[in-house]
Amino acid sequence: MDAHVAQLQMQYRNYILSLYQQGFLDDQFTELKSLQDDGSPDFVAEVLSLFFDDCVKLVGNMARALDQTGTVDFCQVGANVHQLKGSSSSVGAKRVKGLCINFKELCEAKNYEGCVRCLQQVDVEYKTLKAKLQDMFNLEKQIVQAGGIVPQVDIN
Amino acid sequence: MASDGGVSCLRSSEMPNVGIGGMELPPLDEVHVLAVDDSLVDRIVIERLLRITSCKVTAVDSGWRALELLGLDNEKASVELQRLKVDMIITDYCMPGMTGYELLKKIKESSSFRQVPVVIMSSENVLTRIDRCLEEGAEDFLLKPVKLADVKRLRNCLTGDVKLSNGNKRKLPEDSVTVNASLPPPPALTTLSTDSSDSSSPPLSPVEVFSSPLSSREDDDDVLTSSPEGSPTPEESPVRRQKMGSPGLD
């Protein structure tokens, strides 16, 4: 059983490290993890869940704003981008945040094609992150179920 | 957990008031923070940060809601009893409807709340914005994403001169653990004085009781600290604790 736990833990460690190395997560995610403890064991999962709800809502708003026949309200799009940039920053969703920075500039430039493309990228990106984090949480569950402790992963 | 769009309930700190040796500490006055942010994600995070640093938190999603809670909205006649007692207000800058700056101004214009420290949070590092807020009386300006270290720093500033709801300024005693070994540990216990001049400290988590000495904040020019903001940093300035007479010392 110990060998199995050890293997899962190593898998978990490697997985987390890869998420950081590939730029999916940044040190704000590390910060969130540090706020979790035995008294609030699901804090990270809860915050991330709210973040992804936010993504669905905001991407929907932006899609509607960009889907106008006639004049597109770029301020409206920009306001939603700003919100998404904020929440992605708060949870450490590095790639999503990076896309939002580009997106904001495209809104300011009123670049319709650019905005539409960027929105598609944002959509793909948050869904990819969601799947990756789901895998991470599943690994955590497996470790606990196998009788082990989820290791603290030192990013540095 | 704060629900969407509303006010999260006043909840006491999650930290049990248990001192070293398992002795139960009587409930101490807790620092109460009003957090204002239109982003639910950010509200949850700031709430957690504040709770970890032993604050009671009320989180709202708009400046209007904040004013309503404070009894400062013009709609209703301000009733003394209905006012929320807050020790600090922390607000996002960019919010629809009323910005954090506008909220700051309204708070500083009110006679009942102008003394309450207001901290602004923003994702944008705009110097003119920061200056404007500080000029208007903001206590501090935090760059998002906010980290635990930021909130701990704010918290340390607050412990020095938290106003009780009855308006009396509360000073903390010296850290008796290092100044006088004959005073009983943990530090928190020594502050439970029935003396009216009062020396109660904010609740510390069991881990914090020994690792973080109590700070006492005198007037600015008395603070012997090298911190740039002039705010007390207990970990760095043990000398300061010599200044005040400890309870029990002559």
PDB file of C-alpha atoms in Angstrom, chain A residues 27-28 31-32 35-37 40 43 46-47 50-51 54 82-83 85-87 89-91 104, chain B residues 1-2 14-15 38-42 44-45 48-49 52 94 123-124 144-149:
ATOM      1  CA  ASP A  27       2.297  31.870  -7.430  1.00  0.00           C
ATOM      2  CA  GLN A  28      -1.149  33.165  -6.549  1.00  0.00           C
ATOM      3  CA  GLU A  31      -0.861  31.404  -2.099  1.00  0.00           C
ATOM      4  CA  LEU A  32      -4.392  29.984  -2.213  1.00  0.00           C
ATOM      5  CA  LEU A  35      -4.678  29.348   2.903  1.00  0.00           C
ATOM      6  CA  GLN A  36      -6.146  25.870   3.008  1.00  0.00           C
ATOM      7  CA  ASP A  37      -5.912  23.863   6.191  1.00  0.00           C
ATOM      8  CA  SER A  40     -10.987  24.571   5.514  1.00  0.00           C
ATOM      9  CA  PHE A  43     -11.021  26.086   0.160  1.00  0.00           C
ATOM     10  CA  GLU A  46     -14.409  26.055  -3.708  1.00  0.00           C
ATOM     11  CA  VAL A  47     -12.659  29.157  -4.966  1.00  0.00           C
ATOM     12  CA  LEU A  50     -16.545  29.909  -8.283  1.00  0.00           C
ATOM     13  CA  PHE A  51     -13.897  31.061 -10.722  1.00  0.00           C
ATOM     14  CA  ASP A  54     -17.442  33.261 -13.375  1.00  0.00           C
ATOM     15  CA  HIS A  82     -11.617  43.345 -16.783  1.00  0.00           C
ATOM     16  CA  GLN A  83     -13.646  41.204 -14.415  1.00  0.00           C
ATOM     17  CA  LYS A  85      -8.746  39.343 -15.640  1.00  0.00           C
ATOM     18  CA  GLY A  86      -9.352  40.150 -11.997  1.00  0.00           C
ATOM     19  CA  SER A  87     -10.675  36.786 -10.945  1.00  0.00           C
ATOM     20  CA  SER A  89      -5.425  36.859 -11.307  1.00  0.00           C
ATOM     21  CA  SER A  90      -6.887  36.129  -7.886  1.00  0.00           C
ATOM     22  CA  VAL A  91      -6.811  32.365  -8.372  1.00  0.00           C
ATOM     23  CA  LYS A 104      -8.282  44.252 -23.096  1.00  0.00           C
TER      24      LYS A 104
ATOM     25  CA  MET B   1     -19.385  30.859   2.661  1.00  0.00           C
ATOM     26  CA  ALA B   2     -20.618  34.092   1.212  1.00  0.00           C
ATOM     27  CA  GLU B  14     -12.753  30.293  13.011  1.00  0.00           C
ATOM     28  CA  MET B  15      -9.839  30.188  15.383  1.00  0.00           C
ATOM     29  CA  ASP B  38     -18.095  43.221  -6.663  1.00  0.00           C
ATOM     30  CA  SER B  39     -16.193  40.043  -7.581  1.00  0.00           C
ATOM     31  CA  LEU B  40     -17.419  36.970  -5.738  1.00  0.00           C
ATOM     32  CA  VAL B  41     -14.098  35.183  -6.161  1.00  0.00           C
ATOM     33  CA  ASP B  42     -12.260  38.131  -4.634  1.00  0.00           C
ATOM     34  CA  ILE B  44     -14.185  34.762  -0.864  1.00  0.00           C
ATOM     35  CA  VAL B  45     -10.436  35.138  -0.983  1.00  0.00           C
ATOM     36  CA  ARG B  48     -10.440  33.873   4.011  1.00  0.00           C
ATOM     37  CA  LEU B  49      -7.375  36.056   4.358  1.00  0.00           C
ATOM     38  CA  ILE B  52      -7.002  33.579   9.020  1.00  0.00           C
ATOM     39  CA  CYS B  94     -13.045  49.376  -9.652  1.00  0.00           C
ATOM     40  CA  SER B 123      -5.481  45.262  -9.804  1.00  0.00           C
ATOM     41  CA  GLU B 124      -3.991  48.313 -11.459  1.00  0.00           C
ATOM     42  CA  LYS B 144      -4.272  42.693  -6.253  1.00  0.00           C
ATOM     43  CA  PRO B 145      -3.994  39.795  -6.043  1.00  0.00           C
ATOM     44  CA  VAL B 146      -3.940  40.362  -2.305  1.00  0.00           C
ATOM     45  CA  LYS B 147      -1.705  38.054  -0.315  1.00  0.00           C
ATOM     46  CA  LEU B 148      -1.717  36.893   3.268  1.00  0.00           C
ATOM     47  CA  ALA B 149       1.379  38.983   3.990  1.00  0.00           C
TER      48      ALA B 149
END
